[in-house]
Every structure is written in C-alpha cells, then in structure tokens.
CSV table of C-alpha atoms in Angstrom, one decimal:
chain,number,residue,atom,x,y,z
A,142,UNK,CA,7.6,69.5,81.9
A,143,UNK,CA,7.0,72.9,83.9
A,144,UNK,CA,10.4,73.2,85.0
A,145,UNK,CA,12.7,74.4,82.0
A,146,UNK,CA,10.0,77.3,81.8
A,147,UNK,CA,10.6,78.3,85.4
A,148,UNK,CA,14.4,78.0,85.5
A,149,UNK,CA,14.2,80.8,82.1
A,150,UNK,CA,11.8,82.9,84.3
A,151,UNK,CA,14.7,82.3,87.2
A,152,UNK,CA,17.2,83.5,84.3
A,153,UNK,CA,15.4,86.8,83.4
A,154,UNK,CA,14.9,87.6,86.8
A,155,UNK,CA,18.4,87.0,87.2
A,156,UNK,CA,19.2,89.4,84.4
A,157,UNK,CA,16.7,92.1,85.2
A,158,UNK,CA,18.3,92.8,88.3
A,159,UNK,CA,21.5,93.7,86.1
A,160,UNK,CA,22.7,96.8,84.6
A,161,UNK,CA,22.1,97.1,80.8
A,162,UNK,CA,25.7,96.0,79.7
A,163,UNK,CA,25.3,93.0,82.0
A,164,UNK,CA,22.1,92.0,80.2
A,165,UNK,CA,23.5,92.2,77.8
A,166,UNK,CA,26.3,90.1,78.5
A,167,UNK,CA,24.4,87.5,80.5
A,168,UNK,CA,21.9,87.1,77.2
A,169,UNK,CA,25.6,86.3,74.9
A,170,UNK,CA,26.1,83.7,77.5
A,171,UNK,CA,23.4,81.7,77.7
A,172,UNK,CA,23.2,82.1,73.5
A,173,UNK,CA,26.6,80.4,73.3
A,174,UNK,CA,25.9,77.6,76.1
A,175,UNK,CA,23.0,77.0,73.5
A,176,UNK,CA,25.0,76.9,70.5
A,177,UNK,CA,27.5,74.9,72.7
A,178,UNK,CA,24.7,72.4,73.7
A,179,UNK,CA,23.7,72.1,70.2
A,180,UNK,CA,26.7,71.9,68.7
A,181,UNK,CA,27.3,68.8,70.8
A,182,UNK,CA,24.0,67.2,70.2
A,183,UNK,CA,24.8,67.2,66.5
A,184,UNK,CA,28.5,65.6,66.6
A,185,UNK,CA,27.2,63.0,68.5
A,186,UNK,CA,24.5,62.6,65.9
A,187,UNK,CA,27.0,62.6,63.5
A,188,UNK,CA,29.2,60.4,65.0
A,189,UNK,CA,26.0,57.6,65.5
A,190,UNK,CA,25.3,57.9,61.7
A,191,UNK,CA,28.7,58.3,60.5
A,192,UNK,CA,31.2,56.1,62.6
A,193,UNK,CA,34.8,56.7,61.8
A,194,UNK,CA,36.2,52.9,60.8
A,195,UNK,CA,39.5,54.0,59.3
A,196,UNK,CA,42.8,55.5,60.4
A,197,UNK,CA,43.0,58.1,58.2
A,198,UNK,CA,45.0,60.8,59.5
A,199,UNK,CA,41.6,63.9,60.1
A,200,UNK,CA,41.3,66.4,57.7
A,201,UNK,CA,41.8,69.3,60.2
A,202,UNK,CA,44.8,67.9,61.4
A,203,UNK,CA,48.1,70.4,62.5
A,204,UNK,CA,51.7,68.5,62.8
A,205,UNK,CA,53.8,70.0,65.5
A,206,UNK,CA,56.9,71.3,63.9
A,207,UNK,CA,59.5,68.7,65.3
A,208,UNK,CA,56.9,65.8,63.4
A,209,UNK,CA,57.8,67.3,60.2
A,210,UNK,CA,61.4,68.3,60.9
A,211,UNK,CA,64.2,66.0,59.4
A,212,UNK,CA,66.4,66.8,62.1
A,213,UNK,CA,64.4,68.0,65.0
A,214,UNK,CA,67.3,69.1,67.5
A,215,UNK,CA,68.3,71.2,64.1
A,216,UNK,CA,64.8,72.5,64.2
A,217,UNK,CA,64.6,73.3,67.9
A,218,UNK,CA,67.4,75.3,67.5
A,219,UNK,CA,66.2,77.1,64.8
A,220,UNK,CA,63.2,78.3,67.4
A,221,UNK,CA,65.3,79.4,70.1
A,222,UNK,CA,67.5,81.2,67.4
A,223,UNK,CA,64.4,82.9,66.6
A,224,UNK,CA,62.9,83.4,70.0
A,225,UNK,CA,66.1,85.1,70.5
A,226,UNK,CA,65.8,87.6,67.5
A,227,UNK,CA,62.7,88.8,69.0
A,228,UNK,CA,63.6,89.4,72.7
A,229,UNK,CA,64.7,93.4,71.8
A,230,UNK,CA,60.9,93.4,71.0
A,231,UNK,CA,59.7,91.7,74.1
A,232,UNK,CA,62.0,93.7,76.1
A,233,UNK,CA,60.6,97.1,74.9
A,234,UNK,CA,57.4,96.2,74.9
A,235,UNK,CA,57.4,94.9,79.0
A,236,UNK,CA,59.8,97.7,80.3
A,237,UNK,CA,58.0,100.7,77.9
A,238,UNK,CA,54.1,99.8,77.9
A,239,UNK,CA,52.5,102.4,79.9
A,240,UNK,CA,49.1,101.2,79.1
A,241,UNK,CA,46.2,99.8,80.7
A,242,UNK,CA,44.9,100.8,84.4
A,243,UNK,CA,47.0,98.9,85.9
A,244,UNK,CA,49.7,100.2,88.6
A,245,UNK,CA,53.1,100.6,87.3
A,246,UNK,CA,55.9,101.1,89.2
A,247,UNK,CA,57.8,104.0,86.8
A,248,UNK,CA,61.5,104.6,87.3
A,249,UNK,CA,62.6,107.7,85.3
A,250,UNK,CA,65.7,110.2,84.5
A,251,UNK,CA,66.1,113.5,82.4
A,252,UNK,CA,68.9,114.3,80.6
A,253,UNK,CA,70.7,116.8,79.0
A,254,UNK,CA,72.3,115.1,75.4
A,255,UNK,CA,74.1,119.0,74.3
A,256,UNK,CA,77.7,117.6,72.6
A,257,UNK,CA,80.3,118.5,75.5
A,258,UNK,CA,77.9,118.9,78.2
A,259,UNK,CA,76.1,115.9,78.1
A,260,UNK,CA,74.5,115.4,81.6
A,261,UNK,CA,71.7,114.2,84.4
A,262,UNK,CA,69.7,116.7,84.5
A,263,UNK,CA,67.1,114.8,86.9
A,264,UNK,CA,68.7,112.1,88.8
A,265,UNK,CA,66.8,109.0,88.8
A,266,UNK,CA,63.3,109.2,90.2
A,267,UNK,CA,60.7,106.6,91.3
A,268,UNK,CA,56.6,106.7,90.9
A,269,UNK,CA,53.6,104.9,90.8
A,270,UNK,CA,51.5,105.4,88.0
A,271,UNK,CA,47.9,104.1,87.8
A,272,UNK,CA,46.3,105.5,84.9
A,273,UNK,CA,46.8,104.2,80.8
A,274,UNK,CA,49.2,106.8,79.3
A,275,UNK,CA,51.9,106.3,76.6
A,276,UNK,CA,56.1,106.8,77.1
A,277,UNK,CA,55.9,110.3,74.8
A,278,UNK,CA,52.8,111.8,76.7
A,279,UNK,CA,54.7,110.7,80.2
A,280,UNK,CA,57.8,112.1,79.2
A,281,UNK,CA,56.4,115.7,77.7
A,282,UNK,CA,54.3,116.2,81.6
A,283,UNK,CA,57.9,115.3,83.1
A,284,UNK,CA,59.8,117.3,81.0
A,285,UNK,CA,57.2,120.2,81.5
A,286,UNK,CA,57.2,119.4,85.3
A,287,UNK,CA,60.8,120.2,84.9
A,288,UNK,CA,60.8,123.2,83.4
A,289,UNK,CA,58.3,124.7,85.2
A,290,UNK,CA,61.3,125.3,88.1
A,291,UNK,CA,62.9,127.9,85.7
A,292,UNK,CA,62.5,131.0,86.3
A,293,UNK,CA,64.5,134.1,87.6
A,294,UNK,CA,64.0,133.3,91.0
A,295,UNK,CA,65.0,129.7,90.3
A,296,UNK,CA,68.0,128.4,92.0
A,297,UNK,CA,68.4,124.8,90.3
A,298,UNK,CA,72.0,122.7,91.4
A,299,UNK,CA,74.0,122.3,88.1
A,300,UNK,CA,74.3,118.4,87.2
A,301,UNK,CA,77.9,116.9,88.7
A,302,UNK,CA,79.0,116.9,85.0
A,303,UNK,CA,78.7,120.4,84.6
A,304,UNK,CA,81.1,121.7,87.3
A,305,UNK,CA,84.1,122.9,86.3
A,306,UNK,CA,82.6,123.2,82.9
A,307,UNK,CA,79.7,125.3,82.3
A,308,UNK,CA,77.5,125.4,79.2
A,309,UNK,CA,78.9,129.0,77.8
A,310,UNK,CA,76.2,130.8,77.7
A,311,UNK,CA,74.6,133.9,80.1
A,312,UNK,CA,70.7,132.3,79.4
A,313,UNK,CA,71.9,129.6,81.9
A,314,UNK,CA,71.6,132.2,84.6
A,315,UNK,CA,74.9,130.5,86.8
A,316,UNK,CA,75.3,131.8,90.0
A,317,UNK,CA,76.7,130.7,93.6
A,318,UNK,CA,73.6,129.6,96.0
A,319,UNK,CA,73.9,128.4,99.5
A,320,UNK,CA,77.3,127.2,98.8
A,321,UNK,CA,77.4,125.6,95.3
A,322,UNK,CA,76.7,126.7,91.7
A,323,UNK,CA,73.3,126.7,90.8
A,324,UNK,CA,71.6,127.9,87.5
A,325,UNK,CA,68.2,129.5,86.4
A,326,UNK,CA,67.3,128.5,83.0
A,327,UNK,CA,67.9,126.7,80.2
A,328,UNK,CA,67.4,128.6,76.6
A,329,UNK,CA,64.7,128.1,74.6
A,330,UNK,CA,67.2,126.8,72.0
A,331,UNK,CA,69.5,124.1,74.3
A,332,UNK,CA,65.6,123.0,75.3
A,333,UNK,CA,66.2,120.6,72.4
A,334,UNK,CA,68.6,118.7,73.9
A,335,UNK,CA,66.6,117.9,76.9
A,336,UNK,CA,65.6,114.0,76.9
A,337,UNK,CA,63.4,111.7,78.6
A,338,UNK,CA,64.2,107.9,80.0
A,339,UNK,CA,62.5,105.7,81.4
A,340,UNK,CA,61.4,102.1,82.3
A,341,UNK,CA,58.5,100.0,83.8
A,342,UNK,CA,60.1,98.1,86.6
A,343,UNK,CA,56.8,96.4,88.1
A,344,UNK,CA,52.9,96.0,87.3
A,345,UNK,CA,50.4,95.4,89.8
A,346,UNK,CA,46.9,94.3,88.9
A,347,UNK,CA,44.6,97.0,91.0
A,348,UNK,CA,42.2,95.5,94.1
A,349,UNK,CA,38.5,95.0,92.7
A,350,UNK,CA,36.1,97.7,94.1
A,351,UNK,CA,32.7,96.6,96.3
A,352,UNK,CA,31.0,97.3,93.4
A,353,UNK,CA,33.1,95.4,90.8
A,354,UNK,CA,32.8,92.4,93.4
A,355,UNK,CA,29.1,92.9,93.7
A,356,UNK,CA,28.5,92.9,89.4
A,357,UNK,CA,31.5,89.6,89.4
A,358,UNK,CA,28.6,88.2,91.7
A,359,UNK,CA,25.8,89.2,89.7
A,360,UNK,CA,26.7,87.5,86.9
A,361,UNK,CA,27.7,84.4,88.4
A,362,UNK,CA,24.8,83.9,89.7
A,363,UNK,CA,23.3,84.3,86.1
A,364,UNK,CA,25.4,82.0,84.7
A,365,UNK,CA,24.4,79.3,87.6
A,366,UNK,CA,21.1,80.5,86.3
A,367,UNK,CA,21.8,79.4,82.9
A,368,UNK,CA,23.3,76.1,83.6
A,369,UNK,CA,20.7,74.8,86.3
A,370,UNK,CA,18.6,74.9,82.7
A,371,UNK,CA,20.8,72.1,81.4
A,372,UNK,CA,21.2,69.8,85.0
C-alpha cells in the first residue's frame, strides 16, 4: 500500500526540477489523467448498472451528411461546389500569412501603379523571414527600405517601362549614369502610387533549441511519472 505514495513523491520531484510554467503544466496533466481515470471508472459503473438492451439509435448521435442526403452524389457535389467557393480564402490565407515564428520563404516586388507609367519599380526579390509580422507592416519596412535610396546623390536605373517615356516631372531627378538613364527621387505626391506585392512561397518549421529539447524531456519524464501511478 506504500507505493502510490512514493510514485506522487517521484511526481513532485519530477516537477520541482521544472520551471514554474512547466509546473504548472505538469500539475494540468496529471489533473486530467485523473479526471480521465475517473471518468472511466464511472461509465463502466454505469454501464454494469444500466446495460444497454435496445437498439435505439444513442441520443448524442451525428449522421454524416450523405446518410441524410436523398441523393448523395447530388450532395457530394454540393461540397465540392462549396469547397470550391472557399479556395480564394484558402489561397490568401496560405500565400499572405506572415505569422507565427516560423521561417517563411518571402518572394516580393514593388511597383509603381501612376495611370501611364505603371511600372516595376523593384524587380522581384527573395527572403527568408523568421519572425511573426503581418503583409502591411512587411510591406511599409520594404517600401521604406526603398525609399531610403533617394536622395540627391542617388543614382536609381528607371524601371524598363519607363524608357522612352518618362514620368514628366523635374522631382524625378532623370539623368544619364554610367551609360543609361537613371533617376533620384520620386515626389512626395507620386509616393502614393508606390505598391507592395507579395507572396509566401514556403514555411519551414524552425530546429528545436538544446534547451527546448532539454524542457520536451523534462516533461516527458513527468508524464512517465504520472502514468507509472496508474501501472
């Protein structure tokens, strides 16, 4: 009769060793396999008392859809009709979530959307980015990166759509460079025009750290703990 007393001690020792938030989580844990344990005891209680003798279809029954369906290659259409109605949604959401700490492989472009001198203002560009941001934060550091070249010293290629046809205006600062046109600035009032693209063409889960690995173990060997109680 000693030995569910010394496997608890075993699980507080176990949990001692821990951080608080591990405690923490370790104490939830063996809680629920408590509740779980219990839980169990009483159906099967229940079911010793109670036996089930008809065929009565249970109260907490759920049909699946195609059960209750008069025609049910009607109804599986219907479902892929309206799996389709939401894949605008799934795409945005895959190819536009910057969130989480994961890595994600970023491929982005600016352009310039001025009526007549629509253009690429930054070709397509490639990064890694492994920190939770959103696309309108990510797109105003871009832009911002950008702009930072401008300047009167700046000497910035025009975009291929622009030769031969100029935005008409002396804030653009055009001038020959090393052999081709190149421009300065763009004016605080074309700055409007300026937009930000960009998709989410991979996401990597990051490696686990030593010490992530050595908390993962931690706890495992709280939860063996908790279930050498019940062997």
């Amino acid at each position: 009769m000693e030995r569910p007393t010394h496997d608890m001690n075993r699980v507080f020792n176990q949990l001692f060793k821990l951080p608080m938030e591990f405690v923490m989580a370790g104490m939830d844990l063996m809680l629920n396999t408590m509740r779980q344990f219990q839980a169990t005891v009483n159906d099967a209680a229940d079911l010793t008392v109670n036996p089930r003798t008809d065929s009565s279809t249970p109260a907490n029954y759920l049909p699946v859809a195609n059960e209750t369906a008069a025609n049910p290659s009607d109804d599986h259409e219907t479902l892929n009709i309206q799996e389709r109605k939401k894949e605008p949604k799934m795409y945005d959401d895959q190819y536009k979530d910057l969130g989480g700490n994961d890595i994600k492989y970023v491929s982005y472009s600016i352009l310039f959307k001025k009526r007549d001198y629509e253009a690429t203002l930054k070709p397509e560009t490639e990064e890694v980015v492994d920190y939770s941001t959103d696309g309108a934060s990510y797109g105003a550091v871009k832009i911002s990166e950008y702009t930072d070249e401008f300047g009167k010293d700046a000497h910035i290629p025009i975009p291929a759509a622009w030769k031969g046809n100029e935005p008409r205006d002396d804030g653009y600062g055009f001038h020959d460079y090393g052999g081709q046109r190149a421009f300065k600035n763009i004016p605080a009032k074309d700055r409007k025009h300026i937009r930000f693209v960009y998709r989410v063409k991979e996401r990597l889960e990051k490696e686990a750290s030593a010490y992530d690995r050595d908390q993962v173990e931690a706890i495992r060997d709280v939860k063996k703990a908790i279930d050498h109680i019940w062997d």
